[in-house]
XYZ file of C-alpha atoms in Angstrom:
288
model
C 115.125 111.121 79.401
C 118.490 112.752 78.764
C 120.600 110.836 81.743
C 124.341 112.031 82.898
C 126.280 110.334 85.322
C 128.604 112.606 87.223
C 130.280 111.772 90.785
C 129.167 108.431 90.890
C 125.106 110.290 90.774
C 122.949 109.894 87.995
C 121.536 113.355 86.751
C 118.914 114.413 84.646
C 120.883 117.746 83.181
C 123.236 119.347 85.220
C 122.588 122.378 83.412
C 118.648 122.506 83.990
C 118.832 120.729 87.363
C 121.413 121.062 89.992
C 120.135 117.676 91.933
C 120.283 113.843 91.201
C 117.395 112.551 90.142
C 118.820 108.836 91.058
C 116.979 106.358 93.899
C 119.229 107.671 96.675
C 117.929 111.797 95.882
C 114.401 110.020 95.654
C 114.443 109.083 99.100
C 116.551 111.907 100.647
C 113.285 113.968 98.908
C 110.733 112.102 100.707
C 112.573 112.622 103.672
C 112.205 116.420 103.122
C 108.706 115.979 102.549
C 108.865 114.529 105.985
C 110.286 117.698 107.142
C 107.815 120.069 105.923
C 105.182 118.026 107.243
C 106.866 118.429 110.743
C 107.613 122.424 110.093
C 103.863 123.202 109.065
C 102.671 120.845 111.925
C 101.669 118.037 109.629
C 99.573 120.356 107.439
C 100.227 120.032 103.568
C 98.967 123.863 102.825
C 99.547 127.037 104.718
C 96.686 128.873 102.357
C 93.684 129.332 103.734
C 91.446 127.605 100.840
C 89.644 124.312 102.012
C 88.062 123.305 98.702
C 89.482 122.830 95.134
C 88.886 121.208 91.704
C 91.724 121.550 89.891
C 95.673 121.909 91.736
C 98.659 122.343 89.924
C 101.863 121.153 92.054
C 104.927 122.697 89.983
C 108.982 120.968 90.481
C 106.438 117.527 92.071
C 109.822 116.069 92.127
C 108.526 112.191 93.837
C 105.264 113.365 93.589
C 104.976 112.710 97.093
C 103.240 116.128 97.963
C 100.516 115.560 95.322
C 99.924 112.023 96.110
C 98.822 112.887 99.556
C 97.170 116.107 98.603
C 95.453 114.324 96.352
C 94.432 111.732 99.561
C 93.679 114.425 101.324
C 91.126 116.442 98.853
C 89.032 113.439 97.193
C 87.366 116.274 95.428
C 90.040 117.844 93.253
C 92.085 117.028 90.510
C 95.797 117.269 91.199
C 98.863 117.297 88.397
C 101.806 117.257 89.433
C 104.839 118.359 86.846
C 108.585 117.982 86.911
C 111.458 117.720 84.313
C 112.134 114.318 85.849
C 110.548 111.393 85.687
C 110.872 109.866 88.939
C 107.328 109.905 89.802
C 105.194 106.807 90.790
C 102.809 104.530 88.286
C 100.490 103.966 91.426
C 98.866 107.675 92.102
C 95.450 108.167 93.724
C 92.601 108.299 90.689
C 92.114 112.003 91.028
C 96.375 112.639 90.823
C 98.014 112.215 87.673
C 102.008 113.559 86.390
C 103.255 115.052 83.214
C 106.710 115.937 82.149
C 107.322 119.533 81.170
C 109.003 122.357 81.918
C 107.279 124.906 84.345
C 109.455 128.098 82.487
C 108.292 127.054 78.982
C 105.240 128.855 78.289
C 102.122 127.149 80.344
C 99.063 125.550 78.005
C 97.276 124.056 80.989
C 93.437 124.348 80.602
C 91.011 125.079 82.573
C 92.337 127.410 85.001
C 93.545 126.303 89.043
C 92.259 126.995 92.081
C 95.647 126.596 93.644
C 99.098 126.558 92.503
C 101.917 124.928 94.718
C 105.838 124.880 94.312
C 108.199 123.660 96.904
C 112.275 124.303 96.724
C 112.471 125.708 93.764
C 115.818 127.387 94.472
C 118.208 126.367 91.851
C 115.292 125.565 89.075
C 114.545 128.200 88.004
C 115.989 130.848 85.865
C 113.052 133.004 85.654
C 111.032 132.864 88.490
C 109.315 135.908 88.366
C 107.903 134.715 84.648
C 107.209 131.743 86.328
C 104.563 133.716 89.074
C 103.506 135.389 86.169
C 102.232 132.619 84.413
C 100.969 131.210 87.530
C 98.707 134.195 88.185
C 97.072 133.876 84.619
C 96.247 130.181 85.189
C 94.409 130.685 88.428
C 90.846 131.356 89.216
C 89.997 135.061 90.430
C 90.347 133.965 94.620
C 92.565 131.297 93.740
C 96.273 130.826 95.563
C 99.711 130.828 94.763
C 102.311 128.942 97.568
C 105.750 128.612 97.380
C 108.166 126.959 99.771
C 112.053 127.195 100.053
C 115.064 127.153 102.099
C 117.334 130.396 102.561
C 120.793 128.848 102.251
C 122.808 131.495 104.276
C 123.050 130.105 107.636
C 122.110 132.189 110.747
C 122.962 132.148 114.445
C 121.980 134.505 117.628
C 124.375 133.465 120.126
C 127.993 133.859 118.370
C 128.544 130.054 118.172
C 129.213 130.492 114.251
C 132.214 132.298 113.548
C 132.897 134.951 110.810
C 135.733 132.489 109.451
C 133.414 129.145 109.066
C 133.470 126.710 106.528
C 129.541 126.462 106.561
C 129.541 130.187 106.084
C 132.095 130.069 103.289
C 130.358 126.845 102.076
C 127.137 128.779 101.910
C 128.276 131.851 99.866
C 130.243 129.724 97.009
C 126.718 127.627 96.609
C 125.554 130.807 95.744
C 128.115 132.735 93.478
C 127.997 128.984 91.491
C 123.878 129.071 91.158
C 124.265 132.941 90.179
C 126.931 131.997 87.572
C 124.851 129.151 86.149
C 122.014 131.743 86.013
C 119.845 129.665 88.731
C 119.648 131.588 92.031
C 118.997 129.161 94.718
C 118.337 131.931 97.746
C 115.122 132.877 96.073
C 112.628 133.091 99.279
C 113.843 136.022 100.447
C 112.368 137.845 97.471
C 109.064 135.850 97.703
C 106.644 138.567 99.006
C 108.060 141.370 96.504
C 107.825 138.776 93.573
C 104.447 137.487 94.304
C 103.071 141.122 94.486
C 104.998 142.375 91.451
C 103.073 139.096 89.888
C 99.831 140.670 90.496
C 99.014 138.500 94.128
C 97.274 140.572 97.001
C 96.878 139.379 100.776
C 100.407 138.078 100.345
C 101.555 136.285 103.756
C 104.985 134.826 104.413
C 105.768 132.064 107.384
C 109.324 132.392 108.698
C 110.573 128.974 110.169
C 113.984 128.037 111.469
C 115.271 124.805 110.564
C 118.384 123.715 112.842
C 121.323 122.147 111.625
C 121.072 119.743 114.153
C 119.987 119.057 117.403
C 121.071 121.398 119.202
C 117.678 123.438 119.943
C 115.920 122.621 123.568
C 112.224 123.009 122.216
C 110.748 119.768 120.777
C 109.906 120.820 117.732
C 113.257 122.469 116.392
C 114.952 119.299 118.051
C 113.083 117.078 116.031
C 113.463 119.801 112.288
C 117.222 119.845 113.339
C 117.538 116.248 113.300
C 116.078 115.653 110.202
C 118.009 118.884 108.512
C 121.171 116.716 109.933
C 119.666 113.523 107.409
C 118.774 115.802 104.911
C 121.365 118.327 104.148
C 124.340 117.146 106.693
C 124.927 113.879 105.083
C 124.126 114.908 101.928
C 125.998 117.696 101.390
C 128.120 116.278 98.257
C 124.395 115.986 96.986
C 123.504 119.758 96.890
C 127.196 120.812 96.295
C 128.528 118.526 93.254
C 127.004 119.866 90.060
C 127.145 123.245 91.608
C 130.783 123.827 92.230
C 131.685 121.612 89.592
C 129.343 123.571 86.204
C 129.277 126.791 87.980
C 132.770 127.333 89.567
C 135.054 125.017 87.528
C 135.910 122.921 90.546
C 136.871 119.011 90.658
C 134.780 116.052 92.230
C 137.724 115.868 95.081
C 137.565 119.290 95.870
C 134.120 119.127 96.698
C 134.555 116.329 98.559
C 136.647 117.927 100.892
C 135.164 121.420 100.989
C 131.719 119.125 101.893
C 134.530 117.073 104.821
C 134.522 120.325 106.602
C 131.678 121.601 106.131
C 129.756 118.351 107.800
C 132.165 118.546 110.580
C 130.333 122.111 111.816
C 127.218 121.127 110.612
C 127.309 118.241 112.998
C 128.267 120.091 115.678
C 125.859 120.598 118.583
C 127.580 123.225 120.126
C 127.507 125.841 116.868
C 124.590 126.890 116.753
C 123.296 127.111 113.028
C 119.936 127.380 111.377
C 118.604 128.344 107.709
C 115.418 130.313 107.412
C 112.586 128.520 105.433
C 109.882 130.457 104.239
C 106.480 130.133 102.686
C 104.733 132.629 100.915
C 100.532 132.928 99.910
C 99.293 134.856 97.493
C 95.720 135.344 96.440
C 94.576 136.153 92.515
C 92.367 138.660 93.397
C 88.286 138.383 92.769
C 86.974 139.966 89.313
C 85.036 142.795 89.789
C 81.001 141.825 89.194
């Protein structure tokens, strides 16, 4: 495994993967699984399938997602694939992980029932190749979901001003991905992608995850307070490789854009949220 070591962060390649792949990314990861659980009310799948035999889980990252899909659905036979790897020895016996790239051209065999990919903002250079490929390795009435995060922060009372650092934060993140040829704000071209793939019945969930927690309803308390874990004290984390290949920037200038930036993201009286969206897509059923 190629390793670089940039910022004090061990990487896999900068130029493939804007993340760490080190022990402290592994565990801000799983945390983020622990998030998702929380935003889909502690369900691992938003399609409406309840049986499968064969489950491809695309960017596995920890694995974490297939492990406990693979728990969860004794029955099937779940691979989980990632650049990286950072994934377990011990795995359920019906779970297993391989190293590859997802944009390479796919050889899998047999076909999937399902196909899943979660945060694949920032991986992928071609992701509508990607949900191309997909489509040809499922089975007529099998699934397609993706999950990401929109990074463009929102607010609906005015507490986030026009001059903001999380605003100005948010829009550099993504003129670096676009100049590295990796968008990361992918999600909100799910739908159109997934149909332009081929999928019918296409559905997309709209969530808001808080930046904190600022929100009076229990459940986008609780999603705001791990976003603050997750993104607010690791913003160096998403930020580093990105304004450092794909603006030219320094490791201290990051470090005090990111200053800032945590200072509003902490801040329970602005407001802030990112949209996170999930998308279904169903291969349609041959025609007898």
């Amino acid at each position: 495994m190629p390793v670089v070591e940039e910022g004090g962060r061990r990487y896999h390649d900068p130029s493939k993967y804007l993340l760490p792949n080190d022990k402290r990314e592994q565990e801000r990861l799983d945390m983020l699984h622990e998030q998702w659980f929380l935003s889909h009310d502690k369900k691992l799948l938003l399609c409406p399938k309840e049986r499968f035999q064969r489950v491809l889980d695309i960017g596995t990252g920890t694995g974490t997602w297939a492990i406990e899909f693979a728990d969860e659905h004794p029955e099937a036979h779940v691979i989980g694939v990632d650049i990286s790897p950072i994934q377990p020895d011990w795995v359920p016996p019906n779970c297993e992980f391989q190293i590859d790239d997802a944009e390479r051209q796919w050889t899998w065999r047999p076909t999937f029932d399902l196909i899943h990919g979660r945060m694949l903002g920032g991986c992928l250079k071609d992701s509508t190749n990607v949900f191309k490929q997909a489509f040809q390795h499922l089975k007529p009435g099998g699934y397609l979901e993706v999950k990401d995060i929109l990074l463009t922060p929102k607010c609906d009372d005015g507490t986030l001003e026009g001059d903001s650092p999380l605003l100005t934060w948010a829009s550099l993140l993504a003129k670096a991905a676009d100049n590295m040829g990796r968008p990361i704000n992918l999600a909100s071209r799910y739908r159109e992608m997934l149909i332009e793939a081929g999928f019918t019945r296409v559905v997309v969930d709209d969530q808001k995850w808080p930046t904190n927690g600022w929100a009076k309803d229990n459940k986008p308390r609780q999603l705001g307070i791990w976003y603050k874990c997750t993104l607010g004290r690791e913003l160096e984390t998403i930020s580093t490789a990105l304004l450092i290949h794909g603006l030219g920037w320094d490791s201290t200038k990051v470090l005090v854009q990111c200053a800032s930036v945590r200072k509003e993201f902490m801040n329970p009286r602005v407001h802030t949220y990112f949209s996170v969206l999930t998308a279904v897509g169903m291969k349609p059923l041959e025609e007898v």
